[in-house]
Amino acid sequence: MFNLVIGQYVPADSYIHRLDPRSKLISVFLFVIIVFLANNWVTNALMVLFCFLGIALSRLNVSFIYRGLRSVFIIVLITFLLNLFLSSGGTVLFSWGFLRVTSAGLLQSIFIAIRILVIIVVTTLLTLTTSPIEITDGMESLLNPLKKIKVPVHEFALMMSISLRFIPTLLEETEKIIKAQSARGSDFTSGSLKSRVKAIVPLLVPLFVGAFKRAEDLAMAMEARGYHGDFGRTKLHQLKWDWRDTLLLAAVLLLAVLLILARY
């Protein structure tokens, strides 16, 4: 779990890194919607191909992304098994007691697993190629019209950015606590499932205390630097939309058209 790449930012000079954060946010949002248009092998293959194209344009190592997402595969596996045994339809491939695997259930389970994987990969690419500051500025710019109805857009975008930034920090803090308690004789890897759960409980108290301490330090640092919300603030780097961003949106819309054609 400590190798998770979700929430991390990897600086580089790639096509994806140079894109405007607004175009990346819009593209990821649209991609998550059009993922549910995939209902056969052709549409799912198009989505997987789109993900590999994004990884290639980001110049990130596939093995690096794989190592970072290995711990997420357990969620995909659980979802796959639940759909495999709970879905019905088609011919029965396997039956044991009340458990039954059908051809339609197997196909649906595979497609759902692919959907979850491509969504995780695309959203991970967003955080790997976009700094927290850029995500904040992009979200604030996209949600700017909501300021007219008194929605605290800047505070919401800042909260999301800090949350993403704290994911790797909390994982690092958890690793330190586990190593410290292991040095004192705690065992987190052996014994029954119940004993392992009990061993994890003592981790929560220092982890939450450390998280609140970091949040308080961050609040004091922002206040000491004169932070007072969005009022009167200027930006060091202005967002600029160019042809690359238009090309990205066109590619996502083209993918949507291809999925609709392949679906029907």
mmCIF file of C-alpha atoms in Angstrom:
data_model
loop_
_atom_site.group_PDB
_atom_site.id
_atom_site.type_symbol
_atom_site.label_atom_id
_atom_site.label_comp_id
_atom_site.label_asym_id
_atom_site.label_seq_id
_atom_site.Cartn_x
_atom_site.Cartn_y
_atom_site.Cartn_z
ATOM 1 C CA MET A 1 0.000 0.000 0.000
ATOM 2 C CA PHE A 2 2.950 2.330 0.566
ATOM 3 C CA ASN A 3 3.776 2.263 -3.154
ATOM 4 C CA LEU A 4 0.463 3.864 -4.104
ATOM 5 C CA VAL A 5 0.860 6.509 -6.807
ATOM 6 C CA ILE A 6 -2.622 7.972 -6.371
ATOM 7 C CA GLY A 7 -2.250 11.599 -5.262
ATOM 8 C CA GLN A 8 1.405 11.854 -6.252
ATOM 9 C CA TYR A 9 2.813 14.213 -8.875
ATOM 10 C CA VAL A 10 5.750 13.241 -11.102
ATOM 11 C CA PRO A 11 7.363 16.292 -12.779
ATOM 12 C CA ALA A 12 8.234 15.773 -16.442
ATOM 13 C CA ASP A 13 8.135 17.534 -19.797
ATOM 14 C CA SER A 14 5.616 15.435 -21.714
ATOM 15 C CA TYR A 15 2.627 16.206 -23.894
ATOM 16 C CA ILE A 16 0.226 15.378 -21.052
ATOM 17 C CA HIS A 17 2.189 17.461 -18.512
ATOM 18 C CA ARG A 18 2.033 20.536 -20.753
ATOM 19 C CA LEU A 19 -1.745 20.399 -21.132
ATOM 20 C CA ASP A 20 -3.988 22.911 -19.425
ATOM 21 C CA PRO A 21 -5.388 21.403 -16.181
ATOM 22 C CA ARG A 22 -8.897 22.402 -17.244
ATOM 23 C CA SER A 23 -8.743 20.269 -20.372
ATOM 24 C CA LYS A 24 -7.447 17.316 -18.358
ATOM 25 C CA LEU A 25 -10.184 17.665 -15.755
ATOM 26 C CA ILE A 26 -12.903 17.913 -18.405
ATOM 27 C CA SER A 27 -11.461 14.960 -20.332
ATOM 28 C CA VAL A 28 -11.291 12.738 -17.243
ATOM 29 C CA PHE A 29 -14.864 13.680 -16.321
ATOM 30 C CA LEU A 30 -16.104 12.844 -19.825
ATOM 31 C CA PHE A 31 -14.080 9.629 -19.922
ATOM 32 C CA VAL A 32 -15.622 8.389 -16.665
ATOM 33 C CA ILE A 33 -19.060 8.950 -18.209
ATOM 34 C CA ILE A 34 -18.404 7.332 -21.594
ATOM 35 C CA VAL A 35 -16.778 4.307 -19.921
ATOM 36 C CA PHE A 36 -20.291 3.032 -19.232
ATOM 37 C CA LEU A 37 -21.006 2.922 -22.969
ATOM 38 C CA ALA A 38 -18.659 -0.054 -23.302
ATOM 39 C CA ASN A 39 -20.594 -3.318 -23.452
ATOM 40 C CA ASN A 40 -18.538 -5.602 -25.714
ATOM 41 C CA TRP A 41 -14.953 -6.597 -26.455
ATOM 42 C CA VAL A 42 -14.428 -3.920 -29.116
ATOM 43 C CA THR A 43 -15.538 -1.013 -26.910
ATOM 44 C CA ASN A 44 -13.503 -2.249 -23.953
ATOM 45 C CA ALA A 45 -10.457 -2.673 -26.191
ATOM 46 C CA LEU A 46 -10.848 0.944 -27.356
ATOM 47 C CA MET A 47 -10.843 2.158 -23.753
ATOM 48 C CA VAL A 48 -7.753 0.120 -22.862
ATOM 49 C CA LEU A 49 -5.999 1.417 -25.991
ATOM 50 C CA PHE A 50 -6.873 4.988 -25.005
ATOM 51 C CA CYS A 51 -5.332 4.415 -21.557
ATOM 52 C CA PHE A 52 -2.092 3.041 -23.013
ATOM 53 C CA LEU A 53 -1.933 5.990 -25.410
ATOM 54 C CA GLY A 54 -2.252 8.369 -22.446
ATOM 55 C CA ILE A 55 0.525 6.556 -20.575
ATOM 56 C CA ALA A 56 2.764 6.731 -23.658
ATOM 57 C CA LEU A 57 2.153 10.473 -24.112
ATOM 58 C CA SER A 58 2.858 11.098 -20.420
ATOM 59 C CA ARG A 59 6.274 9.368 -20.709
ATOM 60 C CA LEU A 60 5.618 7.481 -17.491
ATOM 61 C CA ASN A 61 6.894 3.953 -17.022
ATOM 62 C CA VAL A 62 4.138 1.338 -17.240
ATOM 63 C CA SER A 63 5.856 -0.739 -14.542
ATOM 64 C CA PHE A 64 5.877 2.290 -12.220
ATOM 65 C CA ILE A 65 2.113 2.731 -12.605
ATOM 66 C CA TYR A 66 1.566 -1.015 -12.210
ATOM 67 C CA ARG A 67 3.545 -1.159 -8.943
ATOM 68 C CA GLY A 68 1.591 1.798 -7.625
ATOM 69 C CA LEU A 69 -1.798 0.273 -8.440
ATOM 70 C CA ARG A 70 -1.149 -3.306 -7.303
ATOM 71 C CA SER A 71 -2.840 -2.714 -3.955
ATOM 72 C CA VAL A 72 -5.973 -1.473 -5.759
ATOM 73 C CA PHE A 73 -6.310 -4.753 -7.637
ATOM 74 C CA ILE A 74 -7.848 -6.398 -4.534
ATOM 75 C CA ILE A 75 -10.846 -4.055 -4.920
ATOM 76 C CA VAL A 76 -11.146 -4.996 -8.588
ATOM 77 C CA LEU A 77 -10.878 -8.698 -7.700
ATOM 78 C CA ILE A 78 -13.612 -8.470 -5.040
ATOM 79 C CA THR A 79 -15.898 -6.638 -7.486
ATOM 80 C CA PHE A 80 -15.157 -9.247 -10.150
ATOM 81 C CA LEU A 81 -16.029 -12.145 -7.831
ATOM 82 C CA LEU A 82 -19.223 -10.519 -6.562
ATOM 83 C CA ASN A 83 -20.497 -9.941 -10.098
ATOM 84 C CA LEU A 84 -19.325 -13.386 -11.162
ATOM 85 C CA PHE A 85 -21.442 -15.218 -8.582
ATOM 86 C CA LEU A 86 -24.371 -12.805 -8.329
ATOM 87 C CA SER A 87 -25.029 -12.185 -12.038
ATOM 88 C CA SER A 88 -27.261 -14.547 -13.974
ATOM 89 C CA GLY A 89 -28.079 -15.269 -17.603
ATOM 90 C CA GLY A 90 -26.630 -17.407 -20.358
ATOM 91 C CA THR A 91 -25.454 -20.976 -19.967
ATOM 92 C CA VAL A 92 -24.231 -22.370 -16.648
ATOM 93 C CA LEU A 93 -20.440 -22.879 -16.721
ATOM 94 C CA PHE A 94 -19.906 -23.932 -13.105
ATOM 95 C CA SER A 95 -22.158 -24.826 -10.202
ATOM 96 C CA TRP A 96 -21.321 -25.711 -6.620
ATOM 97 C CA GLY A 97 -24.038 -25.515 -3.986
ATOM 98 C CA PHE A 98 -25.680 -22.115 -4.176
ATOM 99 C CA LEU A 99 -22.752 -20.694 -6.175
ATOM 100 C CA ARG A 100 -23.252 -20.608 -9.909
ATOM 101 C CA VAL A 101 -21.174 -19.100 -12.708
ATOM 102 C CA THR A 102 -22.885 -18.327 -15.994
ATOM 103 C CA SER A 103 -21.491 -17.193 -19.331
ATOM 104 C CA ALA A 104 -23.302 -13.840 -19.147
ATOM 105 C CA GLY A 105 -22.137 -13.321 -15.558
ATOM 106 C CA LEU A 106 -18.522 -14.066 -16.491
ATOM 107 C CA LEU A 107 -18.638 -11.641 -19.417
ATOM 108 C CA GLN A 108 -20.248 -8.913 -17.313
ATOM 109 C CA SER A 109 -17.687 -9.405 -14.533
ATOM 110 C CA ILE A 110 -14.788 -9.020 -16.970
ATOM 111 C CA PHE A 111 -16.256 -5.852 -18.482
ATOM 112 C CA ILE A 112 -16.922 -4.289 -15.052
ATOM 113 C CA ALA A 113 -13.358 -5.083 -13.931
ATOM 114 C CA ILE A 114 -12.009 -3.417 -17.081
ATOM 115 C CA ARG A 115 -14.175 -0.347 -16.445
ATOM 116 C CA ILE A 116 -12.876 0.050 -12.903
ATOM 117 C CA LEU A 117 -9.262 -0.429 -14.014
ATOM 118 C CA VAL A 118 -9.392 2.138 -16.819
ATOM 119 C CA ILE A 119 -11.107 4.682 -14.547
ATOM 120 C CA ILE A 120 -8.395 4.196 -11.910
ATOM 121 C CA VAL A 121 -5.614 4.456 -14.513
ATOM 122 C CA VAL A 122 -7.007 7.638 -16.096
ATOM 123 C CA THR A 123 -7.601 9.397 -12.773
ATOM 124 C CA THR A 124 -4.131 8.336 -11.611
ATOM 125 C CA LEU A 125 -2.639 9.789 -14.791
ATOM 126 C CA LEU A 126 -4.370 13.060 -13.942
ATOM 127 C CA THR A 127 -2.688 13.325 -10.534
ATOM 128 C CA LEU A 128 0.672 12.051 -11.811
ATOM 129 C CA THR A 129 0.853 14.672 -14.567
ATOM 130 C CA THR A 130 -0.857 17.608 -12.821
ATOM 131 C CA SER A 131 0.466 19.324 -9.722
ATOM 132 C CA PRO A 132 -1.928 20.043 -6.815
ATOM 133 C CA ILE A 133 -1.679 23.774 -7.535
ATOM 134 C CA GLU A 134 -2.687 23.227 -11.162
ATOM 135 C CA ILE A 135 -5.612 21.022 -10.109
ATOM 136 C CA THR A 136 -6.768 23.725 -7.708
ATOM 137 C CA ASP A 137 -6.535 26.457 -10.348
ATOM 138 C CA GLY A 138 -8.255 24.284 -12.956
ATOM 139 C CA MET A 139 -11.152 23.319 -10.689
ATOM 140 C CA GLU A 140 -11.578 26.897 -9.530
ATOM 141 C CA SER A 141 -11.655 28.154 -13.122
ATOM 142 C CA LEU A 142 -14.195 25.532 -14.228
ATOM 143 C CA LEU A 143 -16.449 26.121 -11.227
ATOM 144 C CA ASN A 144 -16.066 29.904 -11.368
ATOM 145 C CA PRO A 145 -19.673 30.520 -12.588
ATOM 146 C CA LEU A 146 -20.952 29.037 -9.306
ATOM 147 C CA LYS A 147 -19.523 32.038 -7.441
ATOM 148 C CA LYS A 148 -22.538 34.005 -8.636
ATOM 149 C CA ILE A 149 -24.746 31.888 -6.376
ATOM 150 C CA LYS A 150 -22.355 32.287 -3.400
ATOM 151 C CA VAL A 151 -20.729 28.841 -3.695
ATOM 152 C CA PRO A 152 -17.239 28.879 -2.049
ATOM 153 C CA VAL A 153 -15.495 27.628 -5.192
ATOM 154 C CA HIS A 154 -11.952 28.570 -4.166
ATOM 155 C CA GLU A 155 -12.240 26.906 -0.757
ATOM 156 C CA PHE A 156 -13.712 23.758 -2.308
ATOM 157 C CA ALA A 157 -10.912 23.516 -4.893
ATOM 158 C CA LEU A 158 -8.275 24.121 -2.219
ATOM 159 C CA MET A 159 -9.794 21.425 0.001
ATOM 160 C CA MET A 160 -9.686 18.890 -2.846
ATOM 161 C CA SER A 161 -6.089 19.790 -3.659
ATOM 162 C CA ILE A 162 -4.931 19.437 -0.049
ATOM 163 C CA SER A 163 -6.761 16.104 0.243
ATOM 164 C CA LEU A 164 -4.906 14.726 -2.794
ATOM 165 C CA ARG A 165 -1.612 16.053 -1.484
ATOM 166 C CA PHE A 166 -2.099 14.419 1.916
ATOM 167 C CA ILE A 167 -2.694 10.887 0.549
ATOM 168 C CA PRO A 168 1.024 10.024 0.089
ATOM 169 C CA THR A 169 1.872 11.934 3.285
ATOM 170 C CA LEU A 170 -0.534 9.850 5.367
ATOM 171 C CA LEU A 171 0.729 6.636 3.777
ATOM 172 C CA GLU A 172 4.283 7.607 4.663
ATOM 173 C CA GLU A 173 3.196 8.405 8.223
ATOM 174 C CA THR A 174 1.459 5.008 8.470
ATOM 175 C CA GLU A 175 4.616 3.240 7.311
ATOM 176 C CA LYS A 176 6.687 5.013 9.980
ATOM 177 C CA ILE A 177 4.206 4.053 12.720
ATOM 178 C CA ILE A 178 4.159 0.412 11.589
ATOM 179 C CA LYS A 179 7.961 0.240 11.599
ATOM 180 C CA ALA A 180 8.127 1.875 15.037
ATOM 181 C CA GLN A 181 5.573 -0.519 16.544
ATOM 182 C CA SER A 182 7.155 -3.518 14.823
ATOM 183 C CA ALA A 183 10.458 -2.582 16.452
ATOM 184 C CA ARG A 184 8.630 -2.705 19.792
ATOM 185 C CA GLY A 185 7.360 -6.245 19.156
ATOM 186 C CA SER A 186 4.029 -5.692 17.387
ATOM 187 C CA ASP A 187 3.157 -8.232 14.689
ATOM 188 C CA PHE A 188 0.968 -7.188 11.758
ATOM 189 C CA THR A 189 1.587 -10.098 9.369
ATOM 190 C CA SER A 190 0.887 -13.317 11.278
ATOM 191 C CA GLY A 191 -2.013 -14.760 13.256
ATOM 192 C CA SER A 192 -5.700 -14.956 12.470
ATOM 193 C CA LEU A 193 -7.672 -12.258 10.681
ATOM 194 C CA LYS A 194 -9.164 -11.124 14.000
ATOM 195 C CA SER A 195 -5.737 -10.705 15.594
ATOM 196 C CA ARG A 196 -4.483 -8.753 12.571
ATOM 197 C CA VAL A 197 -7.444 -6.380 12.792
ATOM 198 C CA LYS A 198 -6.765 -5.874 16.512
ATOM 199 C CA ALA A 199 -3.126 -5.138 15.720
ATOM 200 C CA ILE A 200 -4.137 -2.417 13.264
ATOM 201 C CA VAL A 201 -6.359 -0.600 15.783
ATOM 202 C CA PRO A 202 -3.385 0.879 17.752
ATOM 203 C CA LEU A 203 -2.190 2.441 14.478
ATOM 204 C CA LEU A 204 -5.278 4.609 14.174
ATOM 205 C CA VAL A 205 -4.731 6.779 17.264
ATOM 206 C CA PRO A 206 -1.218 8.065 16.395
ATOM 207 C CA LEU A 207 -2.221 8.311 12.726
ATOM 208 C CA PHE A 208 -5.216 10.550 13.472
ATOM 209 C CA VAL A 209 -3.227 12.582 15.994
ATOM 210 C CA GLY A 210 -0.493 13.119 13.397
ATOM 211 C CA ALA A 211 -3.048 14.045 10.726
ATOM 212 C CA PHE A 212 -4.706 16.658 12.961
ATOM 213 C CA LYS A 213 -1.277 18.003 13.911
ATOM 214 C CA ARG A 214 -0.316 18.390 10.254
ATOM 215 C CA ALA A 215 -3.645 20.063 9.492
ATOM 216 C CA GLU A 216 -3.140 22.513 12.350
ATOM 217 C CA ASP A 217 0.431 23.296 11.229
ATOM 218 C CA LEU A 218 -0.797 23.871 7.679
ATOM 219 C CA ALA A 219 -3.573 26.191 8.872
ATOM 220 C CA MET A 220 -1.134 28.205 10.991
ATOM 221 C CA ALA A 221 1.344 28.435 8.106
ATOM 222 C CA MET A 222 -1.359 29.668 5.709
ATOM 223 C CA GLU A 223 -2.577 32.216 8.238
ATOM 224 C CA ALA A 224 0.974 33.439 8.922
ATOM 225 C CA ARG A 225 1.436 34.009 5.183
ATOM 226 C CA GLY A 226 -1.685 36.164 5.006
ATOM 227 C CA TYR A 227 -4.072 33.688 3.415
ATOM 228 C CA HIS A 228 -7.654 34.986 3.547
ATOM 229 C CA GLY A 229 -9.416 32.968 0.904
ATOM 230 C CA ASP A 230 -10.034 33.988 -2.685
ATOM 231 C CA PHE A 231 -10.599 37.688 -2.025
ATOM 232 C CA GLY A 232 -7.932 39.846 -3.665
ATOM 233 C CA ARG A 233 -5.703 36.926 -4.656
ATOM 234 C CA THR A 234 -3.701 36.864 -7.881
ATOM 235 C CA LYS A 235 -2.019 33.917 -9.599
ATOM 236 C CA LEU A 236 1.652 33.518 -10.457
ATOM 237 C CA HIS A 237 0.926 31.255 -13.447
ATOM 238 C CA GLN A 238 -2.071 32.080 -15.624
ATOM 239 C CA LEU A 239 -3.919 29.202 -17.278
ATOM 240 C CA LYS A 240 -3.653 29.195 -21.046
ATOM 241 C CA TRP A 241 -5.745 27.052 -23.402
ATOM 242 C CA ASP A 242 -4.034 26.142 -26.681
ATOM 243 C CA TRP A 243 -4.408 23.693 -29.578
ATOM 244 C CA ARG A 244 -3.154 20.734 -27.532
ATOM 245 C CA ASP A 245 -6.106 21.044 -25.159
ATOM 246 C CA THR A 246 -8.590 21.276 -28.035
ATOM 247 C CA LEU A 247 -6.986 18.181 -29.584
ATOM 248 C CA LEU A 248 -7.374 16.262 -26.301
ATOM 249 C CA LEU A 249 -11.076 17.079 -26.036
ATOM 250 C CA ALA A 250 -11.530 16.141 -29.702
ATOM 251 C CA ALA A 251 -9.843 12.781 -29.015
ATOM 252 C CA VAL A 252 -12.168 12.083 -26.069
ATOM 253 C CA LEU A 253 -15.241 13.009 -28.122
ATOM 254 C CA LEU A 254 -13.979 10.809 -30.974
ATOM 255 C CA LEU A 255 -13.617 7.951 -28.481
ATOM 256 C CA ALA A 256 -17.208 8.512 -27.373
ATOM 257 C CA VAL A 257 -18.428 8.384 -31.004
ATOM 258 C CA LEU A 258 -16.447 5.178 -31.650
ATOM 259 C CA LEU A 259 -17.869 3.575 -28.501
ATOM 260 C CA ILE A 260 -21.415 4.457 -29.537
ATOM 261 C CA LEU A 261 -20.859 3.057 -33.043
ATOM 262 C CA ALA A 262 -19.246 -0.134 -31.705
ATOM 263 C CA ARG A 263 -21.980 -0.516 -29.088
ATOM 264 C CA TYR A 264 -24.886 -0.393 -31.525
#
